[in-house]
Amino acid sequence: MKVLKSYRSFGGHTEFLEHHSWATQTTMKFSWFLPSTPPKGCLIWLSGLTCTDENFIMKAGAQRYLEEHQLMVVCPDTSPRGLHLPHEHDADDFGSGAGFYVDAVTEGYRDHYRMYSYVSSELYGLIQNKFELGDRFAISGHSMGGHGALVLGLKEPAKFRSVSAFSPIAHPTDSPWGEKAFAGYLGDDKTLWAAYDATALLALGKRHPKEILIDQGTKDIFLTKQLKPEHLLAAKGTQAVDFRFQDGYDHSYYFIASFIEEHIAFHAQHLS
Amino acid sequence: MKVLKSYRSFGGHTEFLEHHSWATQTTMKFSWFLPSTPPKGCLIWLSGLTCTDENFIMKAGAQRYLEEHQLMVVCPDTSPRGLHLPHEHDADDFGSGAGFYVDAVTEGYRDHYRMYSYVSSELYGLIQNKFELGDRFAISGHSMGGHGALVLGLKEPAKFRSVSAFSPIAHPTDSPWGEKAFAGYLGDDKTLWAAYDATALLALGKRHPKEILIDQGTKDIFLTKQLKPEHLLAAKGTQAVDFRFQDGYDHSYYFIASFIEEHIAFHAQHLS
């Protein structure tokens, strides 16, 4: 693990790092904020399409609240980098910057696009060991990363004490973004698709023991075509979900910044 | 005035605008945050070298505190744009992105690089009229913009009730950045240079009636060569200055974000 940049902030440190990943067989970048005392727990933040490890840590204003609760955040990049797979760099919604937090099975991609394993096993284990955190992990994310947070939380409830999301792609197998990405990473077998779809996982009976917090802006231009939270709410069964429509907010980091304090307080409850 | 982008944030709105400027004879961009109720006052924020109207409003996390105090901020761009003057785009520290908040007198630049007039008269008047603010203005900025805030505050104390700065270029006539910019915008007459130098203005007896707040990181790589706050402190005479060295902080927006709450609270005292 190599620290590339380090900035003192709010008494702690915002840092940018890289390491060689066994899951993706590439160099992976990530950022973290470390509070001024040993962290009591770690929030894993998954970013959306086109993002890198920089967007959240630079724009969300989370450091103040993380320091307040003595939590760390770690923000992985959204895909492997430095490869030249077929069609990898053709569009914003597939390949680089668009890993969708799945383990790919298709030719070429299966050797590197293993973001599910990267986040839930490799990065998780690395942080867990370095900071002796046990299971004191929470997960959240935005858009494609909100999808990732819901899927990881529902599939691995023992690893994540709490789950939240901003504007998640709630039903990727029924969204143009999700269909394109899943076809590219997972091929034609739609039973495999369901394993990475929060709405399908809920319909299959997957549950997280704690209430899941979801914020969604009412003026989000992707709401009806791509995100479809109403599908998730219809499928949730006994899963407790605190779903909040936030009036007038859109899909941007200005929305995330406005409510990140509440998400961090929510996770802090479960992590301390 | 045309609103280019609008984002709901913290109950108010973060917006990006442009207008035709009489001061610069160009289209000028700026951003602002408007709280959820009519603003009680306006903070003008001046950004540093290479910045645009976007950096502060995106990275400083100020909106939360502005909403709390029901203040607005307005962030002008750091120079005119869209021109092709000699050497204007050759370097990061002169010309585009580097207006230094002076009214230029040199050939070509004197027709457009009039950022002092743009900020202190045109933008000030525009906001004052639109929001009926009277003299309820404060000014702050970072690096080149910290220099700008100190100079505007000392030269026009009746227009700005309070003044603060982060990591200001405190003595530009004795700094490589300042010397290059002033030579290019103001020519060889160094009496003109002094009129835009906070240390020189203090030495000449200029005062702001209120204590000026300045934060400076101890690990700022520009501290000894470019910023030289000790020159300002030596020249300040009877000017009240709350100068704070912040241990371990650098020149970045992570530093600004860490202390912007205190600067906004400081200005709120004077504006309400």
Coordinates of C-alpha atoms in Angstrom, one line a residue:
Chain A
M1 CA 0.0 0.0 0.0
K2 CA 1.5 3.3 -1.1
V3 CA 0.3 6.7 0.1
L4 CA 0.2 9.0 -3.0
K5 CA -1.1 12.2 -1.3
S6 CA -1.9 13.1 2.2
Y7 CA -3.8 16.2 3.4
R8 CA -4.5 17.1 7.0
S9 CA -8.2 17.8 7.3
F10 CA -10.6 18.3 10.3
G11 CA -7.9 17.1 12.6
G12 CA -7.5 13.8 10.7
H13 CA -6.1 13.0 7.3
T14 CA -7.5 12.7 3.8
E15 CA -5.3 10.4 1.8
F16 CA -5.0 8.9 -1.6
L17 CA -3.4 5.5 -2.0
E18 CA -2.7 2.6 -4.4
H19 CA -1.9 -1.0 -4.1
H20 CA -1.6 -4.1 -6.2
S21 CA -4.9 -6.0 -6.2
W22 CA -5.1 -9.8 -6.3
A23 CA -8.8 -9.5 -7.2
T24 CA -8.4 -7.4 -10.2
Q25 CA -4.8 -8.1 -11.1
T26 CA -4.2 -4.4 -11.6
T27 CA -3.0 -1.5 -9.5
M28 CA -6.1 -0.1 -7.7
K29 CA -6.5 3.3 -6.3
F30 CA -8.6 4.3 -3.3
S31 CA -8.9 7.2 -0.9
W32 CA -9.7 7.3 2.8
F33 CA -10.2 9.7 5.6
L34 CA -8.6 8.7 8.9
P35 CA -9.9 10.5 12.0
S36 CA -7.5 11.9 14.6
T37 CA -7.8 8.8 16.8
P38 CA -7.9 5.1 15.8
P39 CA -11.2 4.6 13.9
K40 CA -14.1 3.0 15.7
G41 CA -15.4 1.7 12.4
C42 CA -15.2 2.0 8.7
L43 CA -17.7 3.1 6.1
I44 CA -17.1 1.8 2.6
W45 CA -18.3 4.3 0.1
L46 CA -19.1 3.1 -3.5
S47 CA -19.2 5.8 -6.1
G48 CA -21.2 6.1 -9.3
L49 CA -20.6 6.0 -13.0
T50 CA -17.6 8.0 -14.3
C51 CA -16.3 8.6 -10.7
T52 CA -12.9 7.7 -9.3
D53 CA -11.7 7.4 -5.8
E54 CA -11.6 11.2 -5.6
N55 CA -15.2 12.4 -6.1
F56 CA -16.7 11.6 -2.7
I57 CA -13.8 12.5 -0.6
M58 CA -13.4 15.8 -2.4
K59 CA -17.1 16.9 -2.7
A60 CA -19.3 15.3 -0.1
G61 CA -17.9 17.1 2.9
A62 CA -18.0 13.9 5.0
Q63 CA -14.8 14.4 6.9
R64 CA -16.3 16.7 9.5
Y65 CA -18.9 14.1 10.5
L66 CA -16.5 11.2 10.3
E67 CA -14.1 13.0 12.7
E68 CA -17.1 13.8 15.0
H69 CA -17.9 10.1 15.2
Q70 CA -14.3 8.9 15.0
L71 CA -15.1 6.8 11.9
M72 CA -13.0 6.3 8.8
V73 CA -14.3 6.1 5.2
V74 CA -12.6 4.2 2.4
C75 CA -13.6 5.0 -1.2
P76 CA -12.4 2.5 -3.9
D77 CA -12.1 3.4 -7.5
T78 CA -15.1 2.4 -9.6
S79 CA -13.3 -0.1 -11.9
P80 CA -9.8 -1.5 -12.7
R81 CA -7.7 0.9 -14.7
G82 CA -4.8 0.6 -17.2
L83 CA -6.3 -2.2 -19.2
H84 CA -7.3 -2.3 -22.9
L85 CA -10.2 -4.8 -23.0
P86 CA -12.6 -4.8 -26.0
H87 CA -15.0 -1.8 -25.6
E88 CA -13.6 -1.0 -22.2
H89 CA -13.2 2.7 -22.9
D90 CA -16.0 3.2 -25.5
A91 CA -18.7 4.6 -23.2
D92 CA -19.4 6.1 -19.7
D93 CA -21.6 3.3 -18.6
F94 CA -19.5 0.2 -19.3
G95 CA -15.9 -0.7 -18.6
S96 CA -13.6 1.9 -17.1
G97 CA -15.4 3.9 -14.4
A98 CA -18.3 1.6 -14.5
G99 CA -17.4 -1.7 -12.8
F100 CA -20.9 -2.1 -11.3
Y101 CA -19.5 -4.0 -8.3
V102 CA -19.9 -7.4 -9.9
D103 CA -17.5 -10.3 -10.6
A104 CA -17.5 -10.5 -14.4
V105 CA -17.6 -13.9 -16.1
T106 CA -17.2 -12.8 -19.7
E107 CA -14.0 -13.2 -21.8
G108 CA -11.3 -10.7 -20.8
Y109 CA -13.4 -9.0 -18.2
R110 CA -13.5 -12.1 -15.8
D111 CA -9.8 -11.7 -15.2
H112 CA -10.0 -8.1 -14.0
Y113 CA -13.5 -6.8 -13.5
R114 CA -14.0 -8.4 -10.1
M115 CA -15.2 -5.4 -8.1
Y116 CA -17.5 -7.4 -5.9
S117 CA -14.6 -9.5 -4.6
Y118 CA -12.3 -6.5 -4.6
V119 CA -14.6 -4.5 -2.3
S120 CA -16.2 -7.2 -0.1
S121 CA -13.0 -9.4 0.4
E122 CA -9.8 -7.7 -0.6
L123 CA -10.3 -4.1 0.4
Y124 CA -12.5 -5.2 3.4
G125 CA -9.8 -7.5 4.7
L126 CA -7.0 -5.0 4.2
I127 CA -8.8 -2.4 6.3
Q128 CA -10.1 -4.9 8.8
N129 CA -6.5 -6.1 9.5
K130 CA -4.8 -2.8 9.4
F131 CA -7.2 -1.1 11.8
E132 CA -8.3 -4.2 13.8
L133 CA -12.0 -3.5 13.1
G134 CA -13.6 -6.9 13.3
D135 CA -17.1 -6.5 11.7
R136 CA -17.3 -2.8 12.4
F137 CA -18.1 -2.0 8.8
A138 CA -20.9 -0.1 7.1
I139 CA -21.6 0.4 3.4
S140 CA -23.1 3.2 1.4
G141 CA -22.9 4.6 -2.1
H142 CA -24.4 6.7 -4.9
S143 CA -26.3 5.6 -8.0
M144 CA -24.2 2.6 -9.4
G145 CA -22.6 2.7 -6.0
G146 CA -25.9 2.8 -4.2
H147 CA -26.8 -0.4 -6.2
G148 CA -23.4 -1.8 -5.1
A149 CA -24.0 -1.0 -1.4
L150 CA -27.5 -2.6 -1.4
V151 CA -26.3 -5.7 -3.1
L152 CA -23.2 -6.1 -0.9
G153 CA -25.3 -5.4 2.2
L154 CA -28.0 -7.9 1.3
K155 CA -25.6 -10.6 0.2
E156 CA -23.1 -10.2 3.1
P157 CA -25.1 -9.0 6.1
A158 CA -22.6 -10.5 8.5
K159 CA -19.9 -8.2 7.0
F160 CA -21.8 -4.9 7.1
R161 CA -23.6 -3.8 10.2
S162 CA -25.5 -1.1 8.3
V163 CA -26.4 -0.2 4.8
S164 CA -27.5 3.1 3.2
A165 CA -27.7 4.5 -0.3
F166 CA -28.2 7.7 -2.3
S167 CA -30.2 7.5 -5.5
P168 CA -29.4 3.8 -6.1
I169 CA -30.0 1.9 -9.3
A170 CA -32.5 -0.1 -7.4
H171 CA -33.4 -2.6 -10.1
P172 CA -30.5 -2.9 -12.5
T173 CA -31.9 -5.8 -14.5
D174 CA -34.8 -3.5 -15.5
S175 CA -32.7 -0.4 -16.2
P176 CA -30.8 0.5 -19.4
W177 CA -27.6 1.1 -17.5
G178 CA -27.9 -2.2 -15.6
E179 CA -28.9 -4.3 -18.6
K180 CA -26.0 -3.0 -20.7
A181 CA -23.4 -3.6 -17.9
F182 CA -24.8 -7.0 -16.8
A183 CA -24.9 -8.2 -20.4
G184 CA -21.2 -7.1 -20.8
Y185 CA -19.9 -8.5 -17.5
L186 CA -22.2 -11.4 -16.9
G187 CA -23.4 -12.6 -20.3
D188 CA -26.8 -13.8 -21.2
D189 CA -27.6 -16.0 -18.1
K190 CA -30.1 -13.9 -16.3
T191 CA -30.1 -16.1 -13.1
L192 CA -26.6 -14.7 -12.7
W193 CA -27.9 -11.1 -13.1
A194 CA -30.4 -11.6 -10.3
A195 CA -27.5 -12.2 -7.9
Y196 CA -26.4 -8.6 -8.4
D197 CA -29.8 -6.9 -8.3
A198 CA -31.2 -5.5 -5.0
T199 CA -34.8 -5.8 -6.0
A200 CA -34.3 -9.4 -7.2
L201 CA -32.4 -10.3 -4.0
L202 CA -35.2 -8.9 -1.9
A203 CA -37.8 -10.8 -3.9
L204 CA -35.7 -14.0 -3.3
G205 CA -35.9 -13.4 0.4
K206 CA -32.5 -11.8 1.1
R207 CA -32.6 -9.6 4.2
H208 CA -30.4 -7.3 6.1
P209 CA -31.1 -7.4 9.9
K210 CA -31.1 -3.6 10.2
E211 CA -33.2 -1.0 8.6
I212 CA -31.7 0.3 5.3
L213 CA -31.6 4.1 4.8
I214 CA -32.2 5.4 1.3
D215 CA -32.3 9.0 0.1
Q216 CA -33.6 9.9 -3.3
G217 CA -34.0 13.3 -4.9
T218 CA -37.4 14.0 -6.4
K219 CA -35.8 16.1 -9.3
D220 CA -33.3 13.4 -10.2
I221 CA -33.4 13.1 -14.0
F222 CA -32.6 9.4 -13.8
L223 CA -35.4 8.5 -11.4
T224 CA -38.0 6.9 -13.6
K225 CA -35.8 5.5 -16.4
Q226 CA -32.8 4.2 -14.5
L227 CA -33.2 4.1 -10.8
K228 CA -36.8 2.8 -10.1
P229 CA -36.8 2.7 -6.3
E230 CA -40.5 1.8 -6.4
H231 CA -39.6 -1.6 -7.7
L232 CA -37.4 -2.2 -4.7
L233 CA -40.0 -0.9 -2.3
A234 CA -42.6 -3.3 -3.9
A235 CA -40.2 -6.2 -3.5
K236 CA -38.9 -5.5 0.0
G237 CA -41.3 -7.8 1.9
T238 CA -40.2 -7.8 5.6
Q239 CA -37.0 -5.8 4.9
A240 CA -37.1 -2.6 6.9
V241 CA -36.3 0.4 4.7
D242 CA -36.3 4.0 5.6
F243 CA -36.9 5.4 2.1
R244 CA -36.9 9.2 1.9
F245 CA -37.9 11.3 -1.1
Q246 CA -36.0 14.6 -0.7
D247 CA -37.9 17.4 -2.4
G248 CA -36.3 19.3 -5.2
Y249 CA -32.9 17.5 -5.0
D250 CA -31.2 16.0 -8.0
H251 CA -28.5 13.3 -8.8
S252 CA -25.5 15.5 -7.9
Y253 CA -22.9 15.6 -5.1
Y254 CA -24.7 18.7 -3.9
F255 CA -27.6 16.4 -2.9
I256 CA -25.2 13.9 -1.3
A257 CA -23.4 16.7 0.7
S258 CA -26.8 17.9 2.0
F259 CA -27.6 14.6 3.7
I260 CA -24.3 12.9 4.3
E261 CA -24.3 14.0 7.9
E262 CA -27.5 12.0 8.6
H263 CA -26.1 8.9 6.8
I264 CA -22.9 9.0 8.8
A265 CA -24.8 9.5 12.1
F266 CA -27.0 6.5 11.0
H267 CA -23.9 4.3 10.5
A268 CA -22.2 5.6 13.6
Q269 CA -25.1 4.2 15.7
H270 CA -24.5 0.7 14.4
L271 CA -20.7 0.9 14.4
S272 CA -20.0 2.1 18.0
Chain B
M1 CA -27.6 37.4 -15.6
K2 CA -28.2 33.9 -16.8
V3 CA -28.4 30.9 -14.5
L4 CA -26.5 28.0 -16.2
K5 CA -26.9 25.3 -13.5
S6 CA -28.9 25.1 -10.3
Y7 CA -28.6 22.5 -7.6
R8 CA -30.7 22.3 -4.5
S9 CA -28.3 22.0 -1.5
F10 CA -28.8 22.2 2.2
G11 CA -32.3 23.6 1.7
G12 CA -31.0 26.5 -0.4
H13 CA -29.5 26.5 -3.9
T14 CA -26.0 26.3 -5.3
E15 CA -26.1 28.0 -8.7
F16 CA -23.7 28.8 -11.6
L17 CA -24.3 32.0 -13.6
E18 CA -22.9 34.2 -16.2
H19 CA -23.4 37.8 -17.3
H20 CA -21.8 40.4 -19.5
S21 CA -19.4 42.5 -17.5
W22 CA -18.9 46.2 -18.2
A23 CA -15.7 46.1 -16.1
T24 CA -13.9 43.4 -18.1
Q25 CA -15.9 43.7 -21.4
T26 CA -16.3 39.9 -21.4
T27 CA -18.8 37.3 -20.3
M28 CA -18.0 36.6 -16.6
K29 CA -18.9 33.5 -14.8
F30 CA -19.6 33.2 -11.1
S31 CA -21.3 30.9 -8.6
W32 CA -23.4 31.5 -5.6
F33 CA -25.1 29.8 -2.8
L34 CA -28.5 31.2 -1.8
P35 CA -29.9 30.1 1.5
S36 CA -33.5 29.1 1.9
T37 CA -34.6 32.5 3.1
P38 CA -33.6 36.0 1.8
P39 CA -29.9 36.3 2.6
K40 CA -29.0 38.5 5.6
G41 CA -25.6 39.3 4.1
C42 CA -23.2 38.2 1.4
L43 CA -19.7 36.8 1.6
I44 CA -17.6 37.5 -1.5
W45 CA -15.1 34.6 -1.9
L46 CA -12.0 35.2 -4.1
S47 CA -10.2 32.0 -5.3
G48 CA -6.6 31.3 -6.0
L49 CA -4.4 30.7 -9.0
T50 CA -5.8 28.3 -11.6
C51 CA -9.2 28.3 -10.0
T52 CA -12.6 29.1 -11.5
D53 CA -16.0 30.0 -10.0
E54 CA -16.3 26.3 -9.3
N55 CA -13.6 25.3 -6.8
F56 CA -14.8 26.9 -3.6
I57 CA -18.5 26.1 -4.1
M58 CA -17.7 22.5 -4.9
K59 CA -15.0 21.7 -2.4
A60 CA -15.2 23.9 0.7
G61 CA -18.4 22.5 2.2
A62 CA -19.5 26.1 3.0
Q63 CA -23.2 25.7 2.2
R64 CA -24.1 24.0 5.4
Y65 CA -22.8 26.9 7.5
L66 CA -24.1 29.6 5.1
E67 CA -27.6 28.0 5.4
E68 CA -27.2 27.9 9.2
H69 CA -26.5 31.7 9.3
Q70 CA -28.8 32.5 6.4
L71 CA -25.9 34.1 4.4
M72 CA -25.1 33.9 0.7
V73 CA -21.7 33.5 -0.9
V74 CA -20.7 34.7 -4.3
C75 CA -17.6 33.3 -6.0
P76 CA -16.4 35.2 -9.1
D77 CA -14.1 33.6 -11.6
T78 CA -10.4 34.5 -11.2
S79 CA -9.9 36.3 -14.5
P80 CA -11.7 37.3 -17.7
R81 CA -11.9 34.4 -20.2
G82 CA -12.3 34.0 -23.9
L83 CA -9.6 36.5 -24.8
H84 CA -6.3 36.0 -26.6
L85 CA -3.9 38.6 -25.2
P86 CA -0.1 38.3 -25.5
H87 CA 1.1 35.6 -23.1
E88 CA -2.3 35.3 -21.5
H89 CA -2.4 31.5 -21.6
D90 CA 1.3 30.8 -21.3
A91 CA 1.5 30.0 -17.6
D92 CA -0.6 29.2 -14.5
D93 CA 0.5 32.4 -12.6
F94 CA -0.3 35.1 -15.2
G95 CA -3.3 35.8 -17.4
S96 CA -6.2 33.4 -17.5
G97 CA -7.0 32.1 -14.0
A98 CA -4.6 34.6 -12.5
G99 CA -6.2 38.0 -12.5
F100 CA -4.8 39.0 -9.1
Y101 CA -7.7 41.3 -8.4
V102 CA -6.0 44.4 -9.8
D103 CA -7.1 46.8 -12.5
A104 CA -4.4 46.4 -15.2
V105 CA -2.8 49.4 -16.9
T106 CA -0.6 47.6 -19.5
E107 CA -1.4 47.4 -23.2
G108 CA -4.2 44.9 -24.0
Y109 CA -4.7 43.9 -20.3
R110 CA -6.0 47.3 -19.3
D111 CA -9.1 46.8 -21.4
H112 CA -10.2 43.6 -19.7
Y113 CA -8.1 42.6 -16.7
R114 CA -10.0 44.8 -14.3
M115 CA -10.8 42.3 -11.6
Y116 CA -10.5 44.9 -8.8
S117 CA -13.3 47.0 -10.3
Y118 CA -15.2 43.9 -11.4
V119 CA -15.4 42.5 -7.8
S120 CA -15.6 45.7 -5.7
S121 CA -17.9 47.7 -8.0
E122 CA -19.7 45.6 -10.6
L123 CA -20.4 42.3 -8.8
Y124 CA -20.8 44.0 -5.5
G125 CA -23.4 46.4 -6.9
L126 CA -25.2 43.6 -8.7
I127 CA -25.6 41.6 -5.5
Q128 CA -26.3 44.6 -3.4
N129 CA -29.2 45.7 -5.6
K130 CA -30.7 42.3 -6.3
F131 CA -30.8 41.2 -2.6
E132 CA -31.1 44.7 -1.1
L133 CA -28.1 44.1 1.2
G134 CA -26.8 47.7 1.8
D135 CA -23.3 47.3 3.2
R136 CA -23.9 43.8 4.6
F137 CA -20.9 42.3 2.7
A138 CA -17.8 40.4 3.9
I139 CA -14.8 39.3 1.9
S140 CA -12.5 36.3 2.1
G141 CA -10.3 34.3 -0.2
H142 CA -7.5 31.8 -0.6
S143 CA -3.9 32.4 -1.7
M144 CA -4.1 34.9 -4.6
G145 CA -7.7 35.4 -3.4
G146 CA -6.5 35.9 0.2
H147 CA -4.4 38.7 -1.2
G148 CA -7.4 40.1 -3.0
A149 CA -9.6 39.9 0.1
L150 CA -7.0 41.7 2.3
V151 CA -6.4 44.4 -0.4
L152 CA -10.1 45.0 -1.1
G153 CA -10.9 45.0 2.6
L154 CA -8.1 47.5 3.5
K155 CA -8.9 49.8 0.5
E156 CA -12.6 49.8 0.9
P157 CA -13.5 49.3 4.6
A158 CA -16.8 50.9 4.1
K159 CA -17.9 48.3 1.7
F160 CA -16.8 45.2 3.7
R161 CA -17.9 44.8 7.3
S162 CA -15.4 42.0 7.8
V163 CA -12.3 40.5 6.2
S164 CA -10.7 37.1 6.4
A165 CA -8.2 35.1 4.4
F166 CA -6.7 31.6 4.0
S167 CA -3.0 31.4 3.2
P168 CA -2.9 34.8 1.5
I169 CA -0.1 36.1 -0.7
A170 CA 0.6 38.6 2.1
H171 CA 3.3 40.7 0.4
P172 CA 3.0 40.2 -3.4
T173 CA 5.5 42.9 -4.3
D174 CA 8.1 40.7 -2.5
S175 CA 7.0 37.3 -3.9
P176 CA 7.8 35.7 -7.3
W177 CA 4.1 35.2 -8.1
G178 CA 3.2 38.8 -7.2
E179 CA 6.2 40.3 -8.9
K180 CA 5.5 38.5 -12.2
A181 CA 1.8 39.4 -12.1
F182 CA 2.2 43.0 -11.1
A183 CA 4.9 43.6 -13.7
G184 CA 2.6 42.2 -16.3
Y185 CA -0.6 44.0 -15.2
L186 CA 0.8 47.2 -13.7
G187 CA 4.1 47.8 -15.5
D188 CA 7.3 49.1 -13.9
D189 CA 5.9 51.8 -11.7
K190 CA 6.2 50.3 -8.2
T191 CA 4.1 53.0 -6.5
L192 CA 1.2 51.4 -8.4
W193 CA 2.2 48.0 -7.1
A194 CA 2.0 49.2 -3.5
A195 CA -1.7 50.0 -4.0
Y196 CA -2.4 46.3 -4.4
D197 CA -0.2 44.9 -1.7
A198 CA -1.7 44.3 1.8
T199 CA 1.7 44.6 3.6
A200 CA 2.4 47.9 1.8
L201 CA -1.1 49.2 2.5
L202 CA -0.7 48.5 6.2
A203 CA 2.7 50.1 6.2
L204 CA 1.0 53.2 4.6
G205 CA -1.5 53.3 7.4
K206 CA -4.5 51.7 5.8
R207 CA -6.7 50.0 8.4
H208 CA -9.9 48.0 8.6
P209 CA -12.0 48.9 11.6
K210 CA -12.6 45.2 12.6
E211 CA -10.1 42.5 13.4
I212 CA -9.0 40.5 10.3
L213 CA -9.0 36.7 10.6
I214 CA -6.2 34.9 8.8
D215 CA -5.6 31.1 8.8
Q216 CA -2.3 29.7 7.5
G217 CA -1.2 26.0 7.4
T218 CA 2.3 25.3 8.8
K219 CA 2.9 22.7 6.1
D220 CA 2.0 25.0 3.2
I221 CA 4.8 24.5 0.6
F222 CA 4.4 28.1 -0.5
L223 CA 4.7 29.7 2.9
T224 CA 8.2 31.0 3.0
K225 CA 8.8 31.7 -0.7
Q226 CA 5.4 33.1 -1.9
L227 CA 3.1 33.9 1.1
K228 CA 5.3 35.6 3.7
P229 CA 2.6 36.4 6.3
E230 CA 5.4 37.5 8.8
H231 CA 5.9 40.6 6.6
L232 CA 2.3 41.5 7.0
L233 CA 2.4 41.0 10.7
A234 CA 5.5 43.1 11.0
A235 CA 3.8 45.9 9.1
K236 CA 0.3 45.8 10.6
G237 CA 0.8 48.5 13.2
T238 CA -2.5 49.1 15.0
Q239 CA -4.5 46.8 12.6
A240 CA -6.1 44.1 14.7
V241 CA -5.3 40.7 13.1
D242 CA -6.2 37.3 14.5
F243 CA -3.5 35.3 12.7
R244 CA -3.6 31.6 13.3
F245 CA -1.0 29.0 12.3
Q246 CA -2.8 25.7 11.8
D247 CA -0.5 22.8 12.6
G248 CA 0.1 20.3 9.8
Y249 CA -2.2 21.9 7.3
D250 CA -1.2 22.6 3.7
H251 CA -2.3 24.9 0.9
S252 CA -5.3 22.7 -0.3
Y253 CA -9.0 22.9 -0.2
Y254 CA -8.9 20.2 2.5
F255 CA -7.4 22.9 4.7
I256 CA -10.0 25.5 3.8
A257 CA -12.8 22.9 4.4
S258 CA -11.5 22.3 7.8
F259 CA -11.8 25.9 9.0
I260 CA -14.5 27.5 6.8
E261 CA -17.1 27.0 9.5
E262 CA -15.2 29.3 11.8
H263 CA -14.7 31.9 9.0
I264 CA -18.4 31.9 8.2
A265 CA -19.3 32.3 11.9
F266 CA -16.8 35.1 12.1
H267 CA -18.4 37.0 9.2
A268 CA -21.9 36.2 10.4
Q269 CA -21.2 38.1 13.6
H270 CA -20.5 41.2 11.6
L271 CA -23.2 40.8 9.0
S272 CA -26.3 40.2 11.2

